[in-house]
Short mmCIF file of C-alpha atoms and ligand atoms in Angstrom, two decimals:
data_model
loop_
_atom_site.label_atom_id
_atom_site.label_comp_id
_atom_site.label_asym_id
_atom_site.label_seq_id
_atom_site.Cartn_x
_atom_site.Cartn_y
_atom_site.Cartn_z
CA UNK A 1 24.19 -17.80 -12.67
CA UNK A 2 21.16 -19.94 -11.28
CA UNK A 3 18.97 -19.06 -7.95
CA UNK A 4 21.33 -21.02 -5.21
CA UNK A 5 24.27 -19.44 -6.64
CA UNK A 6 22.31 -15.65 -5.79
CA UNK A 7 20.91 -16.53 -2.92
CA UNK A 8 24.03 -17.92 -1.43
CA UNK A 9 25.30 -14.71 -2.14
CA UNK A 10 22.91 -12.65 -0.62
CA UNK A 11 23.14 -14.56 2.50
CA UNK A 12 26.38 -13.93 3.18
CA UNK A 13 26.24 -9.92 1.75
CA UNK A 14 22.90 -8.96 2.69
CA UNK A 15 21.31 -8.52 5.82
CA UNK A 16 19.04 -11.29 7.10
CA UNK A 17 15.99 -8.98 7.89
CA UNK A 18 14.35 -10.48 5.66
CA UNK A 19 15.62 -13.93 6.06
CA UNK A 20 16.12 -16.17 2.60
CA UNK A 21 13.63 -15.11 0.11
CA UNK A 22 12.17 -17.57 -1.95
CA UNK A 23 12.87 -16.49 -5.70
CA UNK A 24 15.83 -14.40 -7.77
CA UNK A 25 13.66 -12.66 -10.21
CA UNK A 26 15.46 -11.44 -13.27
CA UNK A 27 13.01 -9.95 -15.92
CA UNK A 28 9.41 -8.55 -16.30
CA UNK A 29 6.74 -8.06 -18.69
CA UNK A 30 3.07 -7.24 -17.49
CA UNK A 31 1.86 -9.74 -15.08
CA UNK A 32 4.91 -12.44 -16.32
CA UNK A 33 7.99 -12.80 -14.16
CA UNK A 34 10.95 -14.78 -15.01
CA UNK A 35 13.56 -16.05 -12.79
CA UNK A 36 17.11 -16.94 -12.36
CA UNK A 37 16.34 -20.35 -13.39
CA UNK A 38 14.43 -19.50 -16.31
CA UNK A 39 10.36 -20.39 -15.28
CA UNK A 40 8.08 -17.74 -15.66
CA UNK A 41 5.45 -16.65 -13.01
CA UNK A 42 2.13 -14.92 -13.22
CA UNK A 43 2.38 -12.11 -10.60
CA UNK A 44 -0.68 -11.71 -8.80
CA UNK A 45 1.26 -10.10 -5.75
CA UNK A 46 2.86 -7.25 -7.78
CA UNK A 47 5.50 -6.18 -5.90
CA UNK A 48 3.14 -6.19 -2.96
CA UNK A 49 0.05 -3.85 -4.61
CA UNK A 50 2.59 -1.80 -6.27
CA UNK A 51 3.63 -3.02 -9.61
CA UNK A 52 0.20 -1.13 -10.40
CA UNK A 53 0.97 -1.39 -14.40
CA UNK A 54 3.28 -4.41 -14.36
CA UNK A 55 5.84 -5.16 -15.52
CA UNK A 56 8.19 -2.90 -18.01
CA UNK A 57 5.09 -0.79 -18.83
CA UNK A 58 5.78 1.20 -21.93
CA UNK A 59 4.46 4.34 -20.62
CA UNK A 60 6.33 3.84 -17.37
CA UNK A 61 9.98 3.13 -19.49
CA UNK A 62 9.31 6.22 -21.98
CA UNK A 63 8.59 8.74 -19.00
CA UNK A 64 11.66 7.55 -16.74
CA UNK A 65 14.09 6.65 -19.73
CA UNK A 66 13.14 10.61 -21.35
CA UNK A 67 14.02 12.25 -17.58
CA UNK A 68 16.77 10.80 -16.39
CA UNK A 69 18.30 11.74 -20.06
CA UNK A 70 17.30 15.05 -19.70
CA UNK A 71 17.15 16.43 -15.86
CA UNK A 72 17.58 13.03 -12.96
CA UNK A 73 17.50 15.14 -9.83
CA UNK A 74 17.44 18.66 -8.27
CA UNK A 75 17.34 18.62 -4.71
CA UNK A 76 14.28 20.50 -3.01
CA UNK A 77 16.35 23.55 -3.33
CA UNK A 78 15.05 24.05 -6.96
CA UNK A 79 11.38 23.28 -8.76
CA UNK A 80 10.78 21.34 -12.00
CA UNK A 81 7.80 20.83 -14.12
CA UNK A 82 7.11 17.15 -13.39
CA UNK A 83 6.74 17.56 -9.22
CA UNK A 84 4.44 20.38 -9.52
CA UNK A 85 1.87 18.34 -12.15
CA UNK A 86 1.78 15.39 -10.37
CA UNK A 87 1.27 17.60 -7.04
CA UNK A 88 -1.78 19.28 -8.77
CA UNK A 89 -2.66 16.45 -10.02
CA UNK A 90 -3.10 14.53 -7.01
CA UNK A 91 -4.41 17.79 -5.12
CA UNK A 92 -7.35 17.38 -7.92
CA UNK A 93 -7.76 14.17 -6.82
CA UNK A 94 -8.79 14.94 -3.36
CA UNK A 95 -11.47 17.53 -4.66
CA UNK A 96 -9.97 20.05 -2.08
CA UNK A 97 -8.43 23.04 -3.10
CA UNK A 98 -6.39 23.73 -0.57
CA UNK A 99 -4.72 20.38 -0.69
CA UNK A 100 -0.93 20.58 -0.29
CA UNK A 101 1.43 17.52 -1.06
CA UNK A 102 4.73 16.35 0.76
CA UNK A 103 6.85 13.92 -1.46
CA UNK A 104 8.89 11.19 -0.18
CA UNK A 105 10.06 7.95 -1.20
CA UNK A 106 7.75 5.52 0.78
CA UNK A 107 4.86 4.48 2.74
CA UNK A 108 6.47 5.03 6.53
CA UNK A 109 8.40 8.11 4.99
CA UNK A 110 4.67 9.62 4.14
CA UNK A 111 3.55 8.81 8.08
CA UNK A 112 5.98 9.90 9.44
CA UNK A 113 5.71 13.07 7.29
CA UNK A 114 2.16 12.91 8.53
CA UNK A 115 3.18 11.87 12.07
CA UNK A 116 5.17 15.72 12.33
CA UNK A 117 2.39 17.78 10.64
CA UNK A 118 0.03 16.25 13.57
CA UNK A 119 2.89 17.58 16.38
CA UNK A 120 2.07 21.23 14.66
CA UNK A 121 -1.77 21.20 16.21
CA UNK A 122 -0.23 21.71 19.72
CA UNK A 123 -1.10 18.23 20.35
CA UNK A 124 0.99 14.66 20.99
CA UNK A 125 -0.89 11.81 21.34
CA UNK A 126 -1.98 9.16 18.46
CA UNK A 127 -4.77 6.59 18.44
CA UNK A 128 -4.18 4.17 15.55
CA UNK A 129 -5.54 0.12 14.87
CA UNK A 130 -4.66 -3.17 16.52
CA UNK A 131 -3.39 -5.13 13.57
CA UNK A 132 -2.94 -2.16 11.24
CA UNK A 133 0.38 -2.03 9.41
CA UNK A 134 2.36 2.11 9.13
CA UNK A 135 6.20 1.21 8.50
CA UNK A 136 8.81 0.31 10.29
CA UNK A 137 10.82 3.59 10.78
CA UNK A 138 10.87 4.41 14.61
CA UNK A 139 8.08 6.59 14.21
CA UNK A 140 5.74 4.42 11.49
CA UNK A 141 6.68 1.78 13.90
CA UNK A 142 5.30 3.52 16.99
CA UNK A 143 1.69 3.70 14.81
CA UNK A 144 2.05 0.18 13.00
CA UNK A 145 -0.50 -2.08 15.75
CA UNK A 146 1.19 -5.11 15.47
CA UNK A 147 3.06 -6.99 18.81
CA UNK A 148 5.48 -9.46 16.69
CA UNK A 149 7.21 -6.21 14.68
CA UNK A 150 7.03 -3.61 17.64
CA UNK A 151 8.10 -5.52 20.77
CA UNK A 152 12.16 -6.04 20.12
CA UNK A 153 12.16 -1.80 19.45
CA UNK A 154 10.31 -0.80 22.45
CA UNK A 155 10.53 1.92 23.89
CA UNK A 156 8.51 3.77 20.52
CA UNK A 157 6.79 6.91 20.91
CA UNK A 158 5.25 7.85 23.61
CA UNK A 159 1.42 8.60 23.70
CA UNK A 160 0.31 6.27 20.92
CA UNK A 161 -2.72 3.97 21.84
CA UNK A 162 -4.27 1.33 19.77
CA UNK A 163 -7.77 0.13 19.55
CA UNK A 164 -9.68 -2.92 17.79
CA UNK A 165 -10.04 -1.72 14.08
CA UNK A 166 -13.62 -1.23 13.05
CA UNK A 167 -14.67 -0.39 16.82
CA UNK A 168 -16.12 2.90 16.72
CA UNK A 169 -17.31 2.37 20.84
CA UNK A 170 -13.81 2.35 21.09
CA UNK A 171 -12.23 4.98 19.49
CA UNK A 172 -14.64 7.03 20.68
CA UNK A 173 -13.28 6.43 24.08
CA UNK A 174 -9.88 6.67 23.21
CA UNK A 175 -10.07 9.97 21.30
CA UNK A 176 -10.10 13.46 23.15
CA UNK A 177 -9.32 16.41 22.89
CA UNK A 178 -5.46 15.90 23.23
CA UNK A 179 -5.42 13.24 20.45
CA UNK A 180 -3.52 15.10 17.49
CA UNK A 181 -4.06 12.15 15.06
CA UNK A 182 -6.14 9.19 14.55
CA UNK A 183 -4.72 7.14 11.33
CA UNK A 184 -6.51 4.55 9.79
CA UNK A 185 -6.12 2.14 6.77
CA UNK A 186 -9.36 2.10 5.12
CA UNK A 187 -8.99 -1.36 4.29
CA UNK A 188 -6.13 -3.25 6.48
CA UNK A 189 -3.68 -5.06 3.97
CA UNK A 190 -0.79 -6.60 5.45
CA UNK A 191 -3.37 -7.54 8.44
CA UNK A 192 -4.94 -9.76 6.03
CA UNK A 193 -7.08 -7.49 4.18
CA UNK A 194 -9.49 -6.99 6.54
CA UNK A 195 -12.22 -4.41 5.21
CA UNK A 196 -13.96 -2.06 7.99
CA UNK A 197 -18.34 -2.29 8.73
CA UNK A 198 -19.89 -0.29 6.88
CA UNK A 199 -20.11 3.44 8.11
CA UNK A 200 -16.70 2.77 10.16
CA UNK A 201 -14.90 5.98 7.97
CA UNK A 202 -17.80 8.82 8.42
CA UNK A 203 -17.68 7.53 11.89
CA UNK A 204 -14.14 8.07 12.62
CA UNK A 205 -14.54 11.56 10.30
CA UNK A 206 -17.37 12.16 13.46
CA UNK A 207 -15.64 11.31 16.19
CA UNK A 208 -11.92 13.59 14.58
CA UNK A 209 -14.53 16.22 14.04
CA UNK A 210 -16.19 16.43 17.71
CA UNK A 211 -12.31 16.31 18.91
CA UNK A 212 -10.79 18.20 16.66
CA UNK A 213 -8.07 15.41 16.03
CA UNK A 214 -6.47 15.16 12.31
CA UNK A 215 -8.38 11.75 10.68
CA UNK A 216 -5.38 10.61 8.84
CA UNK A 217 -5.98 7.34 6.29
CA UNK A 218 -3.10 5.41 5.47
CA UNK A 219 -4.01 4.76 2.17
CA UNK A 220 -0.62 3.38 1.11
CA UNK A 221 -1.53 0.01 -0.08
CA UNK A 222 -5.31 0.87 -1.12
CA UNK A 223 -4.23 4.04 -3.00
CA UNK A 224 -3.74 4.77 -6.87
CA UNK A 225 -7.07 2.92 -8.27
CA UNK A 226 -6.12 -0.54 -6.74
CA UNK A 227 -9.58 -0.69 -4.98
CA UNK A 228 -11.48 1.35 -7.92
CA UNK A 229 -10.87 4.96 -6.74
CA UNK A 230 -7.68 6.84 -6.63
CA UNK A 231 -7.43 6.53 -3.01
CA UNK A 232 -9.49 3.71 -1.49
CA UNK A 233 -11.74 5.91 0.81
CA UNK A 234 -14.11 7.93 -1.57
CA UNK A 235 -16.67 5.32 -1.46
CA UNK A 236 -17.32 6.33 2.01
CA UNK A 237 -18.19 10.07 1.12
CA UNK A 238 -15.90 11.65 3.42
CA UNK A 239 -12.56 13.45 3.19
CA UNK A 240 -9.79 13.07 5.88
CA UNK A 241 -7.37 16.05 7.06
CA UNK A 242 -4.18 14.00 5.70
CA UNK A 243 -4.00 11.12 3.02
CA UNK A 244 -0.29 9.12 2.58
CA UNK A 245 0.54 7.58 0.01
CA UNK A 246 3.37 5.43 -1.70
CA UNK A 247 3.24 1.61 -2.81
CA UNK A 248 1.26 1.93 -6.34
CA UNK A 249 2.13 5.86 -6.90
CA UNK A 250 5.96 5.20 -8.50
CA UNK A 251 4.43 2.10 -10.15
CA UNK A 252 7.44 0.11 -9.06
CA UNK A 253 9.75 3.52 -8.56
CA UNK A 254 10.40 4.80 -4.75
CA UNK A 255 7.76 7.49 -4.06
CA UNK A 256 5.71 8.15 -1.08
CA UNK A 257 3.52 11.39 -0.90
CA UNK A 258 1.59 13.22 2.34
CA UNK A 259 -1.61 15.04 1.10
CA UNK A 260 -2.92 17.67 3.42
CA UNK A 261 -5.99 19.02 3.12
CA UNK A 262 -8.25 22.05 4.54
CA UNK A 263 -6.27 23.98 7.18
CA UNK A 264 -3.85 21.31 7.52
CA UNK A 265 -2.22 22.03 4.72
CA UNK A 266 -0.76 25.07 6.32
CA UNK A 267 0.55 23.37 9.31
CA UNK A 268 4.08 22.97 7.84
CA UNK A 269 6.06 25.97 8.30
CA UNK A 270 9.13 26.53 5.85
CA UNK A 271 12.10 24.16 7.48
CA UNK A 272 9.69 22.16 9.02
CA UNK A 273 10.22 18.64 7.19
CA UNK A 274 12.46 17.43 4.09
CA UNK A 275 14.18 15.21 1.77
CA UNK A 276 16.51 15.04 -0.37
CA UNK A 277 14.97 12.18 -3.19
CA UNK A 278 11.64 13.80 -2.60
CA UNK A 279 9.57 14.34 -5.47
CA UNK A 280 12.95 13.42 -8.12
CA UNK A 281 12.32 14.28 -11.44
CA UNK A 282 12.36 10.58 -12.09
CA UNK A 283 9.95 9.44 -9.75
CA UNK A 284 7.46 11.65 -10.41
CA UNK A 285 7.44 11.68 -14.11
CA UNK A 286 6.63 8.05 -13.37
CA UNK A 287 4.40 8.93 -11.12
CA UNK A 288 2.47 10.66 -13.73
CA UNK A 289 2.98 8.22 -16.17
CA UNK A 290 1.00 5.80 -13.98
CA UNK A 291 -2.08 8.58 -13.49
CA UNK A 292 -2.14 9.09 -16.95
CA UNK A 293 -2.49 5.53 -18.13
CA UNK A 294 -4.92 4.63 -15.41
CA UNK A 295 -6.83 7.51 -16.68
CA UNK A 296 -6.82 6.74 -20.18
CA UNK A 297 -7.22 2.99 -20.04
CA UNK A 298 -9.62 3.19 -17.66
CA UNK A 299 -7.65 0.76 -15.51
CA UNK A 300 -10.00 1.82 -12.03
CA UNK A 301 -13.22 0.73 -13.63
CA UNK A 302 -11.23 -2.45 -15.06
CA UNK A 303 -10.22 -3.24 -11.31
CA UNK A 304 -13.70 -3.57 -10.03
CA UNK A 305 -14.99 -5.70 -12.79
CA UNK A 306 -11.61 -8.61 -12.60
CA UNK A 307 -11.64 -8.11 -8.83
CA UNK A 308 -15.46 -8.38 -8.26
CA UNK A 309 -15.14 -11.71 -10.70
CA UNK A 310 -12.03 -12.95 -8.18
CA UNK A 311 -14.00 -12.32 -5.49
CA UNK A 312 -16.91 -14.30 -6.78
CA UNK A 313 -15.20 -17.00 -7.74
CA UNK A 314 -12.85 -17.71 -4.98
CA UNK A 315 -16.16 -17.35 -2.78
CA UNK A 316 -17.52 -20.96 -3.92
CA UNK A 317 -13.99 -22.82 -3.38
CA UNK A 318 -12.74 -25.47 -1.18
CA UNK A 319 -11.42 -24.96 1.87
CA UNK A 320 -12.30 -20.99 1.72
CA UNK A 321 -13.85 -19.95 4.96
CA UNK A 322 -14.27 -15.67 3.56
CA UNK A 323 -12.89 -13.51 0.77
CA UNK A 324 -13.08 -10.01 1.04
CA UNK A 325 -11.73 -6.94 -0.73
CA UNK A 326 -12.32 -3.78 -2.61
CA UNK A 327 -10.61 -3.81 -6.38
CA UNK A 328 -8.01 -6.03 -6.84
CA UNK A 329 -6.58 -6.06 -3.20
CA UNK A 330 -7.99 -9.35 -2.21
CA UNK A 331 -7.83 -11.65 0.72
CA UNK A 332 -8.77 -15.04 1.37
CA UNK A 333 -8.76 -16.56 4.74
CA UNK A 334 -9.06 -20.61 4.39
CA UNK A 335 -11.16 -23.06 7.26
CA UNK A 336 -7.47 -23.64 8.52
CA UNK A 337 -4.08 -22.58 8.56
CA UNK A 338 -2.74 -23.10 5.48
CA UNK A 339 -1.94 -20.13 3.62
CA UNK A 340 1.47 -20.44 3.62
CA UNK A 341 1.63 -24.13 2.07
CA UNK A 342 -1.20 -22.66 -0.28
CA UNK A 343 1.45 -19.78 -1.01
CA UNK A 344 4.56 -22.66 -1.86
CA UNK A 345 2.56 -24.44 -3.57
CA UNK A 346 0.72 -21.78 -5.72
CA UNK A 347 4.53 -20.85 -6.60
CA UNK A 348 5.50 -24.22 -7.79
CA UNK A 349 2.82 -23.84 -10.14
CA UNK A 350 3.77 -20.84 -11.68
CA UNK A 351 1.48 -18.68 -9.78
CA UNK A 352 2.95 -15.59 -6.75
CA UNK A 353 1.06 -14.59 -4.10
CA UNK A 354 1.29 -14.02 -0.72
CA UNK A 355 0.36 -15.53 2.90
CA UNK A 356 -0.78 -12.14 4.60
CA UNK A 357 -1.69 -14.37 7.95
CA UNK A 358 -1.68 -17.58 8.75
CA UNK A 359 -4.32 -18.51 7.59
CA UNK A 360 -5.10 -15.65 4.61
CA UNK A 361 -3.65 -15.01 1.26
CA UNK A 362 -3.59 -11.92 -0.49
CA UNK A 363 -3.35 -11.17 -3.82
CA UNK A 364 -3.15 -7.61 -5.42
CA UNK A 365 -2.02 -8.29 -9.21
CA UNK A 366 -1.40 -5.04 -11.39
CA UNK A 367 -4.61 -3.18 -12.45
CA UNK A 368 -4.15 -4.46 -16.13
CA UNK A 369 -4.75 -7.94 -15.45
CA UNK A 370 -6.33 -9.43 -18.56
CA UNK A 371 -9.71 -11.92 -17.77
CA UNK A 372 -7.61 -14.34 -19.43
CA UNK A 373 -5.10 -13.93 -16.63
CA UNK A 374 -7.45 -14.20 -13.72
CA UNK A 375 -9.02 -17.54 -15.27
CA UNK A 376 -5.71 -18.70 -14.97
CA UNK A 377 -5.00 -18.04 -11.81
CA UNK A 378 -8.52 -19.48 -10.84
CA UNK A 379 -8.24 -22.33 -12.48
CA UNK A 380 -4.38 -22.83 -10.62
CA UNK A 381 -6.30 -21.76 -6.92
CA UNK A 382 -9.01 -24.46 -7.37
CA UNK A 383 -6.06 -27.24 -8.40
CA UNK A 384 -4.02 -25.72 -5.47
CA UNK A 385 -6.94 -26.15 -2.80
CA UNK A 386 -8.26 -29.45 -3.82
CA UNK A 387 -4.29 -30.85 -3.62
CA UNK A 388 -3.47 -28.80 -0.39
CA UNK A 389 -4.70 -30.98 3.18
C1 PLP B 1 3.41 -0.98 2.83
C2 PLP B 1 2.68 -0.07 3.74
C3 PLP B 1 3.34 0.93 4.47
C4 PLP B 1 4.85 1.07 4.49
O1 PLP B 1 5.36 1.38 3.26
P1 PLP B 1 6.96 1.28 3.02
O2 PLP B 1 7.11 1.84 1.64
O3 PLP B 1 7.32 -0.17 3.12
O4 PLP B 1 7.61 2.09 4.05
C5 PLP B 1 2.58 1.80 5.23
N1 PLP B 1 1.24 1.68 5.27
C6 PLP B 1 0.58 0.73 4.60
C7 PLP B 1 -0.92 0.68 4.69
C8 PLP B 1 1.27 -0.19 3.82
O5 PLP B 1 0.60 -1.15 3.18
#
């Protein structure tokens, strides 16, 4: 069956949310996608910064293939071995050993998660960023800081105010002592990838701290090595009260987590919060597949090195006005807007990405890119931007 055959399909069975999309993929293998038509792409999207391994990793198809053969779910009535070693696991992660985990199966799921362990200070009220990007459950929503996405859902939940990201003047007059959370992306993807001044986190840690309101950092998109630590934050020095997770955690399987740390992590009382896929067998022995193959191909330390290489070279093209980053979460905003015709045209040539704004794409291939692969892609960007008017 060939793409217009699938995608007249979908229109008529699946819901236009997401209008038409643009390709029927049908196979993967490491950064190469194939389609219904047969052309392969290199995937420097990866399934928006979550394909963190690729495509069809080995390690990813031995771990899920061995569990669902042997135990595929529980319910949260019962324990099994592979939820409480990734738990520990990421609990080692945050260097705090108090650190509890919440599992769930994606990136709003884990706010909203943290959105009810913020209700259990006593407090209401939420100060989040003007751009940022939480979910798009009624309660993610209410944090997610962007007009276009919010405005046919209104009302959302109450007492949530945002302010210009990076503005520490700001929150500082928005935060009180009634603020229960502040949530932050350390670096704001689907805004564009915009990457906060320097000392922007240990302010915010200062300003939760002379409050007392939970610093929560979305680090959904930035998490799981993408920008060369495990969750995109540690760079700064500080630790937040709560950490969510999701995108790059199943590497390309439905899991979200909510890390709380300190005295947080008590703030859940038993019957507080729950679901029913969270923290599957499945799921989480991918999970730790992932971890483990990051660790032992020392895929974090390979991040920095292809994305500070991107980053370099993208910097000296035509037609780029700034590219900016951590890892291999990458955006570059062009002198006009053009990103989407940049995106069409990138695809024709055998190359996915993805126009975060108007006028910025964003790229955020798997963490095993090979140099070979990111030559390529240069060497298609360059082509792309001297054709593109
Ligand atoms: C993608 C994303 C989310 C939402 O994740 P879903 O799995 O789509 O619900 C939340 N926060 C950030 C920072 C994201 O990038």
């Amino acid at each position: 069956m060939k793409k217009s055959d699938y995608l007249d399909r979908w229109n008529s069975a699946v819901q236009s949310n997401y209008g038409t999309p643009s390709l029927v993929l049908t196979k993967g293998k490491g950064l190469i996608v194939t389609d219904a038509d047969g052309k392969k792409y290199l995937d420097f999207l990866g399934g928006i910064a979550t394909n963190v391994l690729g495509h069809a990793h080995p390690a990813i198809v031995k771990a899920v293939s061995q569990q669902i053969n042997t135990l595929g779910h529980v319910s949260n009535f019962y324990a099994h071995p592979h939820v409480v070693e990734l738990a520990e696991k990421l609990k080692s992660f945050t260097g705090d050993s108090d650190a509890k985990v919440f599992f769930a199966q994606s990136g709003a799921e884990a706010n909203e998660a943290a959105l009810k362990l913020s209700r259990r200070t006593g407090r209401f009220r939420v100060v989040a960023a003007q751009g940022a990007f939480h979910g798009r459950t009624m309660g993610a929503l209410s944090l997610t800081g962007q007009h276009a996405k919010r405005e046919p859902f209104l009302p959302l939940l109450k007492g949530v105010k945002h302010i210009p990201y990076g503005d520490l003047d700001a929150l500082r007059r928005a935060v009180n002592r009634r603020t229960a959370m502040v949530i932050i992306e350390p670096i704001m993807g689907e805004a564009g990838v915009i990457v906060p001044p320097p000392g922007y986190l240990q302010g915010v840690r200062e300003i939760c701290n002379n409050t007392g309101a939970l610093m929560v950092l979305d680090c959904v998109q930035t998490g799981m090595g993408r920008t060369g630590d495990w969750f995109g934050y540690e760079y700064s020095g500080i630790s937040p009260d709560v950490i969510t997770l999701a995108k790059g955690l199943g590497g390309g399987l439905p899991l979200g987590a909510m890390i709380a740390l300190g005295a947080c992590a008590y703030l859940f009382q038993p019957g507080d919060h729950g679901s029913t896929f969270g923290g599957n067998p499945v799921t989480t022995a991918a999970a730790l597949a992932v971890i483990k193959t990051i660790e032992k191909e020392n895929l974090m330390v390979a991040a920095v090195k292809h994305g500070n290489y991107l980053l370099q070279e993208i910097a000296q093209m035509r037609g780029v006005k700034e590219v900016r980053g951590a890892g291999l979460l990458i955006g570059i905003e062009f002198n006009s807007e053009i990103a989407t015709q940049v995106m069409i045209e990138m695809r024709a040539q055998g190359v996915l990405v993805n126009a975060a704004t108007a006028s910025t794409v964003r790229i955020a291939p798997a963490l095993n890119v090979t140099a070979a692969q990111a030559d390529k892609f240069i060497i298609i960007l360059r082509k792309v931007l001297s054709d593109v008017k």
